[in-house]
Short mmCIF file of C-alpha atoms in Angstrom, two decimals:
data_model
loop_
_atom_site.label_atom_id
_atom_site.label_comp_id
_atom_site.label_asym_id
_atom_site.label_seq_id
_atom_site.Cartn_x
_atom_site.Cartn_y
_atom_site.Cartn_z
CA UNK A 99 0.17 0.16 -0.08
CA UNK A 100 1.37 3.21 -1.21
CA UNK A 101 0.73 6.64 -0.16
CA UNK A 102 1.76 10.12 -2.00
CA UNK A 103 1.71 13.41 -1.14
CA UNK A 104 2.36 17.27 -1.93
CA UNK A 105 2.61 19.56 1.19
CA UNK A 106 3.55 23.03 -0.97
CA UNK A 107 4.46 26.01 1.69
CA UNK A 108 2.57 29.24 1.39
CA UNK A 109 1.99 32.32 2.85
CA UNK A 110 -0.36 30.93 5.20
CA UNK A 111 1.09 27.85 5.93
CA UNK A 112 1.33 24.35 4.74
CA UNK A 113 -0.97 23.06 1.71
CA UNK A 114 -1.40 19.73 1.05
CA UNK A 115 -3.11 17.64 -1.82
CA UNK A 116 -3.01 13.60 -2.68
CA UNK A 117 -1.35 12.69 -6.01
CA UNK A 118 -1.53 10.05 -8.34
CA UNK A 119 1.80 8.85 -9.24
CA UNK A 120 0.57 7.06 -12.02
CA UNK A 121 2.16 8.95 -14.59
CA UNK A 122 4.79 10.21 -13.01
CA UNK A 123 7.55 7.74 -14.36
CA UNK A 124 10.82 9.78 -13.38
CA UNK A 125 12.28 12.33 -11.15
CA UNK A 126 12.22 15.16 -13.59
CA UNK A 127 8.09 14.41 -14.06
CA UNK A 128 7.86 14.36 -9.81
CA UNK A 129 9.30 17.86 -9.76
CA UNK A 130 7.27 19.20 -12.88
CA UNK A 131 4.20 17.59 -10.72
CA UNK A 132 5.67 19.26 -6.98
CA UNK A 133 6.68 22.60 -9.27
CA UNK A 134 2.76 22.81 -10.82
CA UNK A 135 1.62 23.19 -6.58
CA UNK A 136 3.38 26.06 -5.86
CA UNK A 137 1.93 29.62 -6.46
CA UNK A 138 5.15 31.72 -5.84
CA UNK A 139 7.62 29.04 -6.37
CA UNK A 140 7.77 27.97 -2.55
CA UNK A 141 9.04 24.91 -1.10
CA UNK A 142 7.61 22.06 -2.26
CA UNK A 143 7.51 18.35 -0.55
CA UNK A 144 6.56 15.47 -2.03
CA UNK A 145 6.34 12.63 0.94
CA UNK A 146 5.45 8.96 -0.51
CA UNK A 147 5.26 5.56 1.59
CA UNK A 148 5.23 2.58 1.64
CA UNK A 149 3.29 0.63 4.70
CA UNK A 150 5.81 0.04 6.78
CA UNK A 151 8.79 -0.32 4.54
CA UNK A 152 10.23 2.53 3.54
CA UNK A 153 9.04 6.20 3.09
CA UNK A 154 10.88 9.02 1.07
CA UNK A 155 11.25 12.74 0.42
CA UNK A 156 11.68 14.90 -2.54
CA UNK A 157 12.32 18.58 -1.90
CA UNK A 158 11.55 21.04 -4.64
CA UNK A 159 13.04 24.80 -3.89
CA UNK A 160 11.61 26.78 -7.51
CA UNK A 161 13.64 25.67 -10.14
CA UNK A 162 16.40 24.44 -8.37
CA UNK A 163 17.32 20.81 -8.71
CA UNK A 164 15.32 18.24 -6.57
CA UNK A 165 16.73 17.19 -3.00
CA UNK A 166 15.48 13.38 -2.03
CA UNK A 167 16.11 11.33 0.91
CA UNK A 168 15.00 7.93 1.07
CA UNK A 169 14.81 5.57 4.46
CA UNK A 170 16.14 2.27 2.61
CA UNK A 171 17.26 2.15 -0.96
CA UNK A 172 17.09 -1.65 -0.64
CA UNK A 173 13.40 -1.86 0.26
CA UNK A 174 12.23 1.40 -2.36
CA UNK A 175 14.08 -0.70 -5.07
CA UNK A 176 11.99 -3.21 -4.89
CA UNK A 177 9.24 -0.42 -5.50
CA UNK A 178 7.99 0.92 -8.81
CA UNK A 179 7.60 4.39 -6.98
CA UNK A 180 11.02 3.88 -5.02
CA UNK A 181 13.13 3.14 -8.73
CA UNK A 182 11.76 7.22 -9.36
CA UNK A 183 13.31 8.05 -6.46
CA UNK A 184 17.05 6.56 -6.51
CA UNK A 185 18.88 8.34 -9.19
CA UNK A 186 22.41 7.03 -10.29
CA UNK A 187 23.33 10.60 -8.54
CA UNK A 188 21.94 9.43 -5.22
CA UNK A 189 23.53 5.82 -5.62
CA UNK A 190 26.35 7.12 -6.78
CA UNK A 191 26.78 5.49 -10.08
CA UNK A 192 27.48 6.61 -13.77
CA UNK A 193 24.45 7.38 -15.71
CA UNK A 194 23.66 3.79 -17.12
CA UNK A 195 26.09 2.00 -15.07
CA UNK A 196 23.16 -0.56 -14.15
CA UNK A 197 25.40 -4.22 -15.42
CA UNK A 198 27.18 -5.33 -18.61
CA UNK A 199 25.92 -3.75 -21.70
CA UNK A 200 23.48 -6.67 -23.61
CA UNK A 201 23.77 -4.63 -26.93
CA UNK A 202 27.48 -5.49 -26.62
CA UNK A 203 27.46 -9.07 -26.42
CA UNK A 204 27.67 -11.38 -29.01
CA UNK A 205 25.50 -14.02 -28.33
CA UNK A 206 24.54 -16.86 -30.09
CA UNK A 207 23.63 -19.61 -27.87
CA UNK A 208 26.76 -21.49 -27.96
CA UNK A 209 28.18 -20.05 -24.93
CA UNK A 210 29.08 -21.83 -22.17
CA UNK A 211 28.28 -20.71 -18.52
CA UNK A 212 31.04 -18.83 -16.97
CA UNK A 213 30.04 -19.65 -13.14
CA UNK A 214 30.56 -15.61 -12.50
CA UNK A 215 27.03 -14.91 -13.23
CA UNK A 216 24.90 -12.40 -11.02
CA UNK A 217 22.58 -13.49 -8.19
CA UNK A 218 19.38 -13.69 -9.35
CA UNK A 219 17.82 -10.54 -9.11
CA UNK A 220 20.45 -9.50 -11.90
CA UNK A 221 22.54 -7.84 -9.71
CA UNK A 222 20.83 -5.06 -7.96
CA UNK A 223 21.50 -5.89 -5.09
CA UNK A 224 25.08 -4.76 -4.94
CA UNK A 225 24.22 -1.77 -6.56
CA UNK A 226 21.20 -0.37 -4.38
CA UNK A 227 22.90 -0.51 -0.52
CA UNK A 228 20.71 -0.73 2.45
CA UNK A 229 19.70 1.78 4.65
CA UNK A 230 19.17 6.00 3.97
CA UNK A 231 20.75 7.21 0.97
CA UNK A 232 20.32 10.88 0.34
CA UNK A 233 20.19 14.41 1.84
CA UNK A 234 19.66 13.72 5.10
CA UNK A 235 19.46 17.51 5.74
CA UNK A 236 16.53 18.20 3.52
CA UNK A 237 14.13 18.81 5.99
CA UNK A 238 16.70 20.40 8.76
CA UNK A 239 15.85 24.34 8.13
CA UNK A 240 12.57 23.08 8.35
CA UNK A 241 12.68 21.18 11.83
CA UNK A 242 13.59 17.68 11.59
CA UNK A 243 17.14 17.34 11.80
CA UNK A 244 19.29 14.84 10.41
CA UNK A 245 19.26 12.85 13.39
CA UNK A 246 15.33 12.32 13.37
CA UNK A 247 15.51 11.95 9.76
CA UNK A 248 17.56 9.21 10.27
CA UNK A 249 15.70 7.28 13.62
CA UNK A 250 12.08 7.71 12.22
CA UNK A 251 10.20 4.37 11.48
CA UNK A 252 8.72 3.66 8.07
CA UNK A 253 5.25 3.14 9.41
CA UNK A 254 4.91 7.02 11.37
CA UNK A 255 7.17 8.61 9.35
CA UNK A 256 4.66 10.94 7.10
CA UNK A 257 2.86 11.69 10.39
CA UNK A 258 6.14 12.84 12.32
CA UNK A 259 7.53 14.87 9.59
CA UNK A 260 4.19 16.63 8.94
CA UNK A 261 3.97 17.54 12.41
CA UNK A 262 7.30 18.55 12.85
CA UNK A 263 6.39 21.24 10.31
CA UNK A 264 3.01 22.51 11.58
CA UNK A 265 1.18 20.57 8.48
CA UNK A 266 -0.08 17.03 10.73
CA UNK A 267 -3.96 18.28 10.00
CA UNK A 268 -3.61 19.53 6.46
CA UNK A 269 -2.02 16.07 5.99
CA UNK A 270 -4.10 14.08 7.59
CA UNK A 271 -7.19 15.64 5.35
CA UNK A 272 -5.58 13.69 2.09
CA UNK A 273 -4.58 10.43 3.91
#
């Protein structure tokens, strides 16, 4: 079960809206969605959670590049929404460094297995670390320190973040 919401800072406080991520395929799409929720290029937070597994925060400030924090990269990697957040840059990989280039291999069906094959899930377990990744100071100036963010449990993280921001009531209206 997933939940995703946008929190947009306004002059009057925070405004929340739930959002469908079905049409979001890339981080750029997600950032554009967040920018649409802001009227004056104010801060917009995209909060995403998969029940009891992981949560993510994407912060968009005007036209700046989005900042991302994911509580458990390995858990998020098994999720279609998590894959949107886990960019090569966030994981410290070179773009396109997803393993062997299968188009460059000359496979005619006569090759013998060499025993050096990747693990069953295509080697992604090694490429995606366990635990948090990203900008752990993403909410520092909003009242959630790096230490507090890393200590949050996935099952209640978004509520705790919203409470620290003074936005728990508006978030609850879209839950």
